[in-house]
Tab-separated table of C-alpha atoms in Angstrom:
chain	number	residue	atom	x	y	z
A	4	MET	CA	-13.378	-80.961	49.319
A	5	LYS	CA	-13.282	-84.665	50.628
A	6	GLN	CA	-15.617	-83.254	53.665
A	7	TYR	CA	-18.186	-82.541	51.204
A	8	PRO	CA	-18.958	-85.653	49.163
A	9	TRP	CA	-21.727	-83.756	47.281
A	10	LEU	CA	-19.364	-81.328	45.783
A	11	THR	CA	-16.946	-83.840	44.572
A	12	ALA	CA	-20.072	-85.684	43.123
A	13	VAL	CA	-20.495	-82.823	41.371
A	14	VAL	CA	-17.215	-82.149	40.183
A	15	ILE	CA	-16.600	-85.999	39.131
A	16	GLY	CA	-20.006	-86.258	37.525
A	17	MET	CA	-19.501	-83.203	35.272
A	18	THR	CA	-15.942	-84.092	34.178
A	19	VAL	CA	-17.732	-87.436	33.002
A	20	LEU	CA	-20.223	-85.790	31.153
A	21	ARG	CA	-17.538	-83.605	29.508
A	22	LEU	CA	-15.669	-86.708	28.425
A	23	VAL	CA	-18.471	-88.313	26.887
A	24	THR	CA	-19.253	-85.375	25.260
A	25	ALA	CA	-15.667	-84.953	24.186
A	26	SER	CA	-15.692	-88.357	22.868
A	27	GLN	CA	-18.836	-88.698	20.770
A	28	VAL	CA	-18.562	-85.126	18.939
A	29	GLU	CA	-16.663	-84.663	15.915
A	30	LEU	CA	-13.852	-81.953	15.716
A	31	VAL	CA	-15.054	-78.614	14.675
A	32	PRO	CA	-12.721	-76.732	11.931
A	33	ASP	CA	-10.710	-74.920	14.760
A	34	GLU	CA	-10.005	-77.863	16.604
A	35	ALA	CA	-8.884	-80.081	13.227
A	36	TYR	CA	-6.830	-76.904	12.556
A	37	TYR	CA	-5.171	-76.770	15.877
A	38	TRP	CA	-4.754	-80.696	15.657
A	39	LEU	CA	-2.678	-79.952	12.258
A	40	TRP	CA	-0.671	-77.482	14.308
A	41	ALA	CA	0.186	-80.357	16.795
A	42	GLN	CA	1.892	-82.493	13.644
A	43	HIS	CA	4.419	-79.771	13.443
A	44	PRO	CA	5.368	-78.658	16.913
A	45	ASP	CA	6.894	-75.203	17.110
A	46	PHE	CA	7.168	-72.176	19.251
A	47	GLY	CA	4.469	-70.182	17.607
A	48	TYR	CA	1.847	-70.133	14.513
A	49	TYR	CA	0.354	-67.576	12.529
A	50	ASP	CA	-2.808	-67.278	14.613
A	51	HIS	CA	-2.238	-67.823	18.051
A	52	PRO	CA	0.726	-68.654	20.352
A	53	PRO	CA	1.709	-72.441	20.765
A	54	MET	CA	0.099	-73.769	23.723
A	55	VAL	CA	-3.018	-75.270	22.244
A	56	ALA	CA	-0.750	-77.614	20.247
A	57	TRP	CA	1.444	-78.206	22.894
A	58	TRP	CA	-1.678	-79.552	24.885
A	59	ILE	CA	-2.883	-81.595	22.134
A	60	VAL	CA	0.601	-83.097	21.522
A	61	THR	CA	0.655	-84.615	25.236
A	62	THR	CA	-2.185	-86.774	24.598
A	63	THR	CA	-2.457	-87.754	21.065
A	64	PHE	CA	0.634	-89.652	21.227
A	65	LEU	CA	-1.856	-92.476	22.672
A	66	SER	CA	-4.536	-91.988	19.813
A	67	ASP	CA	-5.801	-89.007	17.419
A	68	SER	CA	-9.127	-89.730	18.337
A	69	GLU	CA	-11.750	-86.926	19.511
A	70	LEU	CA	-11.285	-87.779	22.960
A	71	PHE	CA	-7.619	-87.732	23.253
A	72	VAL	CA	-7.575	-84.551	21.147
A	73	ARG	CA	-9.880	-82.761	23.910
A	74	LEU	CA	-8.395	-84.734	26.930
A	75	SER	CA	-6.034	-82.498	28.345
A	76	PHE	CA	-8.477	-79.640	28.033
A	77	VAL	CA	-11.203	-81.271	29.868
A	78	ALA	CA	-8.945	-82.351	32.546
A	79	SER	CA	-7.731	-78.832	32.788
A	80	PHE	CA	-11.059	-78.029	34.544
A	81	LEU	CA	-10.281	-80.088	37.409
A	82	GLY	CA	-6.774	-77.930	37.574
A	83	LEU	CA	-8.862	-74.735	37.423
A	84	SER	CA	-11.189	-76.061	40.211
A	85	TRP	CA	-8.488	-76.474	42.636
A	86	LEU	CA	-6.612	-73.403	41.928
A	87	MET	CA	-9.666	-71.712	42.493
A	88	TYR	CA	-10.700	-73.529	45.459
A	89	ASP	CA	-7.548	-72.831	47.321
A	90	ALA	CA	-7.349	-69.253	46.151
A	91	ALA	CA	-10.695	-68.820	47.986
A	92	ARG	CA	-9.771	-70.523	50.788
A	93	VAL	CA	-6.601	-68.528	51.611
A	94	LEU	CA	-8.561	-65.339	50.868
A	95	PHE	CA	-11.643	-65.901	52.440
A	96	ASP	CA	-12.889	-69.260	53.858
A	97	GLU	CA	-14.078	-72.660	53.121
A	98	ALA	CA	-17.728	-71.936	52.708
A	99	ILE	CA	-16.806	-69.438	49.684
A	100	ALA	CA	-14.153	-71.945	48.270
A	101	ARG	CA	-16.840	-74.538	48.064
A	102	ARG	CA	-19.428	-72.431	46.579
A	103	THR	CA	-16.580	-70.983	43.827
A	104	VAL	CA	-16.091	-74.860	42.971
A	105	LEU	CA	-19.702	-75.292	42.580
A	106	TRP	CA	-20.352	-72.156	40.402
A	107	LEU	CA	-17.481	-72.746	38.027
A	108	ASN	CA	-19.410	-75.852	37.013
A	109	ALA	CA	-22.526	-73.465	36.601
A	110	CYS	CA	-20.534	-70.903	34.624
A	111	LEU	CA	-21.825	-71.885	31.299
A	112	LEU	CA	-18.714	-70.452	28.854
A	113	LEU	CA	-16.266	-72.279	31.436
A	114	SER	CA	-18.184	-75.431	31.885
A	115	ILE	CA	-18.994	-75.994	28.287
A	116	GLY	CA	-15.899	-74.503	26.935
A	117	SER	CA	-13.584	-76.744	28.592
A	118	VAL	CA	-14.674	-79.522	26.052
A	119	VAL	CA	-13.326	-77.907	23.001
A	120	ALA	CA	-9.875	-78.185	21.951
A	121	THR	CA	-9.028	-74.287	21.606
A	122	PRO	CA	-6.406	-71.756	23.292
A	123	ASP	CA	-8.933	-70.629	25.732
A	124	PRO	CA	-8.761	-73.599	28.463
A	125	PRO	CA	-5.044	-73.133	28.804
A	126	SER	CA	-5.513	-69.332	28.798
A	127	VAL	CA	-8.110	-69.624	31.501
A	128	LEU	CA	-6.167	-72.084	33.549
A	129	MET	CA	-2.879	-69.611	33.506
A	130	TRP	CA	-5.048	-66.806	34.449
A	131	ALA	CA	-6.367	-68.659	37.323
A	132	GLY	CA	-2.610	-69.780	38.125
A	133	GLY	CA	-1.736	-65.967	38.322
A	134	LEU	CA	-4.833	-65.301	40.522
A	135	TRP	CA	-3.876	-68.254	42.858
A	136	ALA	CA	-0.375	-67.342	43.484
A	137	LEU	CA	-1.513	-63.502	43.965
A	138	ALA	CA	-4.033	-64.957	46.506
A	139	ARG	CA	-0.988	-66.668	48.451
A	140	LEU	CA	1.009	-63.323	48.328
A	141	LEU	CA	-1.882	-61.868	49.892
A	142	ALA	CA	-2.304	-64.319	52.656
A	143	SER	CA	1.438	-65.015	53.479
A	144	ASN	CA	2.805	-61.941	52.808
A	145	LYS	CA	5.757	-63.788	51.153
A	146	GLY	CA	7.248	-62.077	48.162
A	147	TRP	CA	8.551	-65.374	46.290
A	148	TRP	CA	4.984	-65.566	45.301
A	149	TRP	CA	5.607	-63.097	42.866
A	150	LEU	CA	7.874	-65.755	41.177
A	151	ALA	CA	5.048	-68.082	41.014
A	152	PHE	CA	2.758	-65.269	39.511
A	153	GLY	CA	5.332	-64.415	36.778
A	154	LEU	CA	5.572	-68.130	35.820
A	155	PHE	CA	1.752	-68.308	35.149
A	156	ALA	CA	1.455	-64.973	33.490
A	157	GLY	CA	4.408	-65.588	31.389
A	158	LEU	CA	2.807	-69.203	30.493
A	159	GLY	CA	-0.674	-67.327	29.571
A	160	VAL	CA	0.902	-65.499	26.949
A	161	GLU	CA	2.032	-68.953	25.165
A	162	ALA	CA	-1.608	-69.739	25.501
A	163	LYS	CA	-3.444	-66.468	24.300
A	164	TYR	CA	-2.355	-62.948	24.176
A	165	THR	CA	-5.354	-61.942	26.145
A	166	ASN	CA	-3.244	-62.863	29.166
A	167	LEU	CA	-1.031	-59.850	28.650
A	168	PHE	CA	-3.794	-58.328	30.127
A	169	LEU	CA	-3.278	-60.123	33.493
A	170	GLY	CA	0.158	-58.062	34.178
A	171	LEU	CA	-2.000	-54.925	33.454
A	172	GLY	CA	-4.324	-55.806	35.983
A	173	VAL	CA	-1.934	-56.143	38.787
A	174	ALA	CA	-0.674	-52.585	37.757
A	175	ALA	CA	-4.536	-51.514	38.148
A	176	TRP	CA	-4.665	-53.501	41.386
A	177	MET	CA	-1.695	-51.331	42.533
A	178	MET	CA	-3.425	-48.197	41.558
A	179	MET	CA	-6.645	-49.141	43.464
A	180	ASP	CA	-4.857	-50.385	46.403
A	181	LYS	CA	-2.379	-48.741	48.341
A	182	PRO	CA	-1.169	-51.462	50.500
A	183	ALA	CA	-0.306	-53.515	47.658
A	184	ARG	CA	1.843	-50.708	46.198
A	185	ARG	CA	4.434	-51.430	49.059
A	186	TRP	CA	5.762	-54.318	47.150
A	187	LEU	CA	6.881	-51.836	44.267
A	188	LEU	CA	9.745	-51.053	46.906
A	189	THR	CA	10.734	-54.664	46.781
A	190	PRO	CA	12.684	-56.545	44.254
A	191	TRP	CA	9.962	-59.201	44.160
A	192	PRO	CA	7.647	-57.828	41.301
A	193	TYR	CA	10.371	-57.035	39.056
A	194	LEU	CA	11.824	-60.723	39.593
A	195	GLY	CA	8.576	-61.910	38.640
A	196	GLY	CA	8.426	-59.986	35.428
A	197	LEU	CA	11.599	-61.435	34.482
A	198	VAL	CA	10.328	-64.985	35.215
A	199	ALA	CA	7.336	-63.947	33.059
A	200	LEU	CA	9.433	-62.669	30.223
A	201	ALA	CA	11.603	-65.956	30.174
A	202	ALA	CA	8.294	-67.902	30.150
A	203	MET	CA	6.841	-66.332	26.982
A	204	ALA	CA	10.070	-65.960	25.473
A	205	PRO	CA	9.650	-68.824	22.908
A	206	ASN	CA	7.101	-67.404	21.339
A	207	LEU	CA	8.564	-63.962	21.233
A	208	MET	CA	11.526	-65.398	19.608
A	209	TRP	CA	9.188	-67.125	17.071
A	210	ASN	CA	7.399	-63.972	16.403
A	211	LEU	CA	10.621	-62.212	15.619
A	212	ASN	CA	12.029	-64.541	13.306
A	213	HIS	CA	8.418	-64.196	11.569
A	214	ASP	CA	7.905	-60.649	11.223
A	215	TRP	CA	5.615	-60.315	14.188
A	216	ALA	CA	2.960	-62.407	12.299
A	217	THR	CA	0.931	-63.640	15.381
A	218	VAL	CA	1.333	-60.154	17.262
A	219	GLU	CA	0.496	-58.413	14.088
A	220	LYS	CA	-2.751	-60.587	13.413
A	221	GLN	CA	-4.426	-60.088	16.776
A	222	PHE	CA	-3.610	-56.753	17.554
A	223	GLY	CA	-4.003	-55.204	14.266
A	224	ARG	CA	-7.654	-55.904	14.567
A	225	ILE	CA	-8.494	-52.742	16.729
A	226	GLY	CA	-9.630	-49.909	14.896
A	227	ALA	CA	-9.472	-51.844	11.608
A	228	GLN	CA	-13.295	-51.204	11.309
A	229	ASP	CA	-15.195	-48.000	10.876
A	230	PHE	CA	-16.997	-46.912	14.155
A	231	THR	CA	-20.369	-48.530	15.090
A	232	LEU	CA	-22.851	-49.018	18.043
A	233	LYS	CA	-24.033	-52.156	16.592
A	234	PHE	CA	-21.819	-54.839	18.772
A	235	LEU	CA	-21.940	-52.813	22.114
A	236	ILE	CA	-25.694	-54.209	23.258
A	237	GLU	CA	-24.582	-57.817	21.879
A	238	PHE	CA	-21.659	-57.553	24.210
A	239	VAL	CA	-23.337	-56.224	26.990
A	240	LEU	CA	-26.261	-58.855	26.812
A	241	SER	CA	-23.847	-62.076	26.121
A	242	GLN	CA	-21.484	-61.654	28.983
A	243	PRO	CA	-24.041	-61.987	31.815
A	244	LEU	CA	-25.581	-65.323	29.934
A	245	LEU	CA	-22.313	-66.740	29.555
A	246	LEU	CA	-21.296	-66.287	32.957
A	247	ASN	CA	-24.672	-67.205	34.504
A	248	PRO	CA	-27.148	-64.414	35.014
A	249	LEU	CA	-27.723	-65.190	38.775
A	250	ILE	CA	-23.707	-64.980	39.527
A	251	PHE	CA	-23.467	-61.910	37.593
A	252	VAL	CA	-25.845	-60.125	40.010
A	253	PHE	CA	-23.761	-61.291	42.839
A	254	THR	CA	-20.521	-60.171	40.989
A	255	ALA	CA	-21.919	-56.813	39.887
A	256	LEU	CA	-22.571	-56.281	43.731
A	257	GLY	CA	-18.902	-57.430	44.404
A	258	VAL	CA	-17.583	-54.876	41.923
A	259	LEU	CA	-19.580	-51.958	43.816
A	260	ALA	CA	-18.671	-53.327	47.244
A	261	ALA	CA	-14.881	-53.161	46.092
A	262	PHE	CA	-14.961	-49.297	45.424
A	263	GLN	CA	-16.839	-48.580	48.693
A	264	ASN	CA	-14.543	-50.005	50.912
A	265	SER	CA	-10.617	-50.541	51.345
A	266	GLU	CA	-10.742	-54.571	51.298
A	267	SER	CA	-7.438	-55.316	49.450
A	268	ARG	CA	-9.121	-58.881	48.401
A	269	LEU	CA	-11.842	-57.233	46.917
A	270	LYS	CA	-10.078	-54.863	44.889
A	271	LEU	CA	-7.538	-57.703	43.711
A	272	LEU	CA	-10.448	-59.314	42.423
A	273	VAL	CA	-12.113	-56.399	40.714
A	274	ALA	CA	-8.530	-54.933	39.148
A	275	LEU	CA	-7.482	-57.972	37.317
A	276	PRO	CA	-10.044	-58.127	34.628
A	277	LEU	CA	-10.281	-54.335	34.267
A	278	PRO	CA	-7.561	-53.689	31.633
A	279	LEU	CA	-9.079	-56.372	29.493
A	280	PHE	CA	-12.588	-54.983	29.528
A	281	ALA	CA	-11.215	-51.527	28.610
A	282	TYR	CA	-9.677	-52.786	25.862
A	283	LEU	CA	-12.782	-54.965	24.568
A	284	LEU	CA	-14.603	-51.789	25.303
A	285	VAL	CA	-12.622	-50.039	22.788
A	286	HIS	CA	-12.955	-52.975	20.279
A	287	VAL	CA	-16.463	-53.146	20.264
A	288	PHE	CA	-16.912	-49.930	18.810
A	289	HIS	CA	-15.004	-51.488	15.539
A	290	ASP	CA	-15.892	-55.262	15.387
A	291	ARG	CA	-17.483	-57.926	17.094
A	292	ILE	CA	-16.554	-59.390	20.596
A	293	GLN	CA	-16.624	-63.136	20.408
A	294	GLY	CA	-18.025	-64.230	23.623
A	295	ASN	CA	-14.978	-66.812	24.528
A	296	TRP	CA	-12.597	-63.482	24.834
A	297	THR	CA	-13.596	-62.912	28.263
A	298	ALA	CA	-12.985	-66.205	29.564
A	299	PRO	CA	-9.786	-66.031	31.339
A	300	VAL	CA	-11.227	-63.450	33.816
A	301	PHE	CA	-14.679	-65.509	34.473
A	302	PRO	CA	-12.988	-67.855	37.312
A	303	GLY	CA	-12.198	-64.614	39.370
A	304	LEU	CA	-15.550	-62.914	38.785
A	305	VAL	CA	-17.372	-66.321	39.956
A	306	LEU	CA	-15.068	-66.233	43.203
A	307	LEU	CA	-16.150	-62.436	43.464
A	308	GLY	CA	-19.838	-63.374	42.988
A	309	ALA	CA	-19.259	-66.313	45.634
A	310	VAL	CA	-17.877	-63.609	48.287
A	311	VAL	CA	-20.989	-61.788	47.953
A	312	ALA	CA	-23.382	-64.487	48.115
A	313	GLU	CA	-22.041	-65.738	51.353
A	314	GLY	CA	-22.175	-62.684	52.957
A	315	ILE	CA	-25.729	-61.264	51.938
A	316	GLU	CA	-29.033	-61.904	53.674
A	317	GLY	CA	-32.666	-61.609	52.581
A	318	LYS	CA	-35.128	-64.033	51.276
A	319	GLY	CA	-34.730	-62.846	47.598
A	320	TRP	CA	-31.115	-63.132	47.804
A	321	ASN	CA	-31.271	-66.779	49.461
A	322	ARG	CA	-33.354	-67.852	46.406
A	323	ALA	CA	-30.988	-66.560	44.243
A	324	ARG	CA	-28.040	-67.565	45.777
A	325	TRP	CA	-29.821	-71.232	45.824
A	326	LEU	CA	-31.038	-71.171	42.103
A	327	ALA	CA	-27.475	-70.149	40.680
A	328	ALA	CA	-26.099	-73.531	40.746
A	329	PRO	CA	-28.993	-75.390	39.594
A	330	LEU	CA	-29.894	-72.960	36.488
A	331	GLY	CA	-26.117	-72.998	35.245
A	332	ILE	CA	-25.214	-76.727	35.957
A	333	GLY	CA	-28.736	-77.804	34.459
A	334	LEU	CA	-28.170	-75.664	31.448
A	335	SER	CA	-24.437	-76.920	31.065
A	336	THR	CA	-25.482	-80.526	31.353
A	337	ALA	CA	-28.604	-80.029	28.936
A	338	VAL	CA	-26.214	-78.570	26.280
A	339	LEU	CA	-23.684	-81.144	26.707
A	340	LEU	CA	-26.064	-83.798	26.248
A	341	PHE	CA	-27.517	-82.461	23.551
A	342	LEU	CA	-24.071	-82.356	21.958
A	343	THR	CA	-23.541	-85.833	22.948
A	344	LEU	CA	-27.036	-87.214	21.720
A	345	THR	CA	-27.317	-85.142	18.531
A	346	PRO	CA	-24.653	-86.056	15.967
A	347	LYS	CA	-26.260	-84.074	13.059
A	348	LEU	CA	-26.838	-80.114	14.212
A	349	PRO	CA	-28.433	-77.676	12.221
A	350	GLY	CA	-26.712	-74.223	10.853
A	351	MET	CA	-23.363	-73.230	12.281
A	352	GLY	CA	-23.948	-75.941	15.086
A	353	GLY	CA	-23.298	-78.590	12.413
A	354	LEU	CA	-19.713	-77.407	11.791
A	355	SER	CA	-18.440	-80.750	12.763
A	356	GLU	CA	-20.797	-82.742	10.896
A	357	GLY	CA	-19.927	-84.825	7.646
A	358	TRP	CA	-16.011	-84.339	7.154
A	359	ASN	CA	-15.595	-88.062	6.712
A	360	GLN	CA	-18.094	-88.008	3.954
A	361	LEU	CA	-16.301	-85.181	2.264
A	362	ASN	CA	-13.253	-87.053	2.545
A	363	SER	CA	-14.316	-90.042	1.346
A	364	ALA	CA	-15.859	-88.068	-1.685
A	365	ILE	CA	-12.438	-86.525	-2.664
A	366	THR	CA	-10.627	-89.966	-2.065
A	367	TYR	CA	-12.806	-91.631	-4.572
A	368	ASN	CA	-13.289	-88.700	-7.060
A	369	GLN	CA	-13.269	-89.909	-10.431
A	370	ALA	CA	-12.085	-86.705	-12.119
A	371	PRO	CA	-10.784	-86.958	-15.668
A	372	GLY	CA	-6.978	-86.968	-15.687
A	373	ASP	CA	-6.605	-88.697	-12.292
A	374	PRO	CA	-5.255	-85.800	-9.998
A	375	GLN	CA	-2.437	-86.186	-8.340
A	376	TRP	CA	-2.821	-83.755	-5.329
A	377	VAL	CA	-5.648	-81.924	-3.807
A	378	ALA	CA	-5.715	-78.274	-3.376
A	379	SER	CA	-7.720	-77.166	-0.323
A	380	THR	CA	-8.852	-73.012	-0.399
A	381	ASP	CA	-9.536	-72.428	2.847
A	382	TYR	CA	-8.572	-73.234	6.583
A	383	ASN	CA	-11.469	-74.945	7.658
A	384	SER	CA	-11.662	-77.747	5.361
A	385	HIS	CA	-7.825	-77.835	5.216
A	386	GLY	CA	-7.817	-78.602	8.865
A	387	GLU	CA	-10.489	-81.029	8.641
A	388	LEU	CA	-9.577	-82.881	5.510
A	389	SER	CA	-6.016	-83.261	7.173
A	390	TYR	CA	-7.392	-85.035	10.066
A	391	HIS	CA	-10.050	-87.177	8.577
A	392	SER	CA	-7.414	-88.081	5.987
A	393	GLY	CA	-5.029	-89.407	8.443
A	394	GLN	CA	-2.213	-87.429	7.453
A	395	PRO	CA	0.342	-87.446	8.075
A	396	ASN	CA	0.053	-90.796	9.631
A	397	VAL	CA	-1.608	-92.713	7.036
A	398	SER	CA	0.438	-94.250	4.260
A	399	ASP	CA	-2.207	-94.103	1.601
A	400	SER	CA	-3.603	-90.626	2.366
A	401	TYR	CA	-3.758	-88.079	-0.467
A	402	ILE	CA	-1.567	-85.180	-0.769
A	403	LEU	CA	-2.993	-82.148	0.559
A	404	TYR	CA	-1.756	-78.681	-0.160
A	405	ALA	CA	-3.004	-75.358	0.970
A	406	MET	CA	-3.486	-72.927	-1.811
A	407	ALA	CA	-5.104	-70.010	0.192
A	408	GLU	CA	-3.835	-68.022	3.444
A	409	ARG	CA	-0.535	-70.040	2.909
A	410	GLU	CA	0.765	-67.887	5.678
A	411	ARG	CA	-0.905	-70.512	8.105
A	412	TYR	CA	1.230	-73.433	6.801
A	413	PRO	CA	4.831	-72.605	6.689
A	414	TRP	CA	6.044	-76.313	6.822
A	415	GLN	CA	4.030	-76.936	3.817
A	416	GLY	CA	7.300	-76.362	1.171
A	417	VAL	CA	6.724	-76.204	-2.408
A	418	PRO	CA	3.560	-77.160	-4.151
A	419	PRO	CA	3.137	-80.533	-5.490
A	420	GLN	CA	3.419	-81.024	-9.086
A	421	GLY	CA	0.841	-82.396	-11.912
A	422	LEU	CA	-2.841	-82.009	-11.873
A	423	ALA	CA	-4.771	-80.986	-8.967
A	424	LEU	CA	-8.218	-81.701	-7.539
A	425	ILE	CA	-9.216	-78.125	-6.322
A	426	VAL	CA	-11.719	-77.946	-3.302
A	427	VAL	CA	-13.801	-74.711	-3.095
A	428	ALA	CA	-16.530	-73.869	-0.505
A	429	ALA	CA	-19.510	-73.105	-2.322
A	430	ASP	CA	-20.012	-69.912	0.156
A	431	ARG	CA	-16.479	-68.850	-0.821
A	432	PRO	CA	-16.139	-66.435	-3.958
A	433	LEU	CA	-12.453	-67.745	-5.794
A	434	VAL	CA	-11.137	-67.287	-9.192
A	435	VAL	CA	-9.370	-70.757	-9.360
A	436	GLY	CA	-7.884	-69.565	-12.557
A	437	LYS	CA	-5.917	-67.188	-10.895
A	438	CYS	CA	-3.523	-69.769	-9.712
A	439	PHE	CA	-4.461	-72.965	-12.212
A	440	ALA	CA	-4.380	-73.343	-15.527
A	441	ASP	CA	-6.927	-75.640	-17.589
A	442	VAL	CA	-9.289	-75.633	-15.175
A	443	ARG	CA	-12.201	-77.955	-15.322
A	444	ASP	CA	-15.440	-78.438	-13.509
A	445	ALA	CA	-15.152	-81.906	-11.650
A	446	GLY	CA	-18.490	-81.807	-10.048
A	447	THR	CA	-19.631	-81.109	-6.450
A	448	ALA	CA	-19.265	-82.825	-3.189
A	449	SER	CA	-21.061	-82.286	0.145
A	450	ARG	CA	-20.573	-83.218	3.816
A	451	THR	CA	-24.138	-83.517	4.513
A	452	GLN	CA	-27.067	-85.261	3.286
A	453	LYS	CA	-28.982	-81.985	2.523
A	454	PRO	CA	-26.493	-79.797	0.772
A	455	GLY	CA	-26.414	-76.360	1.669
A	456	LYS	CA	-24.055	-73.025	1.294
A	457	LYS	CA	-22.112	-74.042	4.384
A	458	SER	CA	-21.888	-77.758	3.582
A	459	SER	CA	-21.599	-77.850	-0.013
A	460	TYR	CA	-17.892	-77.689	-1.985
A	461	ARG	CA	-17.496	-77.332	-5.971
A	462	LEU	CA	-14.698	-79.563	-7.398
A	463	TYR	CA	-12.441	-78.294	-10.319
A	464	THR	CA	-8.841	-79.681	-11.941
A	465	GLY	CA	-6.000	-77.896	-13.231
A	466	THR	CA	-2.486	-77.229	-13.196
A	467	LEU	CA	-0.638	-74.928	-10.839
A	468	LYS	CA	0.521	-72.044	-12.772
A	469	ASP	CA	3.098	-70.492	-10.219
A	470	PRO	CA	4.152	-72.250	-6.893
A	471	ALA	CA	4.165	-68.983	-5.012
A	472	CYS	CA	0.336	-67.990	-6.004
A	473	ASP	CA	-2.061	-67.669	-3.091
A	474	LEU	CA	-5.716	-67.780	-3.852
A	475	ALA	CA	-6.700	-65.432	-1.032
A	476	ASP	CA	-4.312	-62.449	-2.084
């Protein structure tokens, strides 16, 4: 990329913009929740594998500011760009490699999503690392690249269980591509599998010791709801938009090309995402597919689209090829600038707004009886109040204890004694008297100037009846 300063300028410019956005936007509840994980490092957590917390730990030893919580996630886009550039270069050529990097910045889900501290950027980076190792394998024909693939595949499972489908994608590649099956007669894929197993072992052992809590939560959702068609259209329409509509067109052509010829490189790019999409097409008939679930396969799809774009001719195709980057980068830039310059967002976009205000309202609450501790009743407010109260780093922070979904917080221990100030989201129907005696109304609090269902909280005082009680049960 050194020979193409315009591409370097795009990568650096978008990185700087992401860093600015990351420093200006307050943490959304999920990010605060993962920050709380990082205060209690472990090999697993109730909701996800541990890599998101590990990444936060690596930067927040310097500061707990929003920028440092998100720093490794923003930086991961640079690693993603290099992996995909090199994979495209060794599989195809420099022109396709350059277009791949450019289009990664034009892919809306990846470009904007890397600003947020969630399991997705680690998951995407590890999947891309696995694809890069397979690209090197195809280019060099050296079996030890299976070991690198196994490492990335195993570490990907430490990021998100979605990455289990990467191994299944390799199986699909071997089914589609006869030359790839010859590796089965060598020890390398099996040694790579052992490396993957070793890399994912920490979380497997954690689950073994915690009744497979994370595995059950993540994979117990499939088929949990009744059959429905209402989420299918949403899924089908959202994916091209999140990828970039013009890139999607070229990617779709690449899928057709892979099934029409015997090109191993194209078959690899098409096969890797197939098992994940197959799973999601089963899931979508029972529940909503969140847009970010497909994020790990997007870099490979971008590369597939770039391959087709460089080889197709025609006036219309030339125009689409030229417009794809300005469209995606322009929209990504607009969204990032909007987030940076608009501190108060309406509706669900305002999830990060005003938690300091709520924290102050609780800190200075003059409830009768002088409560000795604060009881949260949902994971959004528990994560945000933990972050904004400075726990566990500030000596004058109040004692906060989660009294709902307590399996999320195994480090909590026994609930505090004495009178509690109980914080209940206005839109959350909970019977506080289930766990607390002598319940009294202590007023309301809001994290926004105009209280609403999503931003208002009811406050109560009460004394705990049973230390094992959980309001969510």
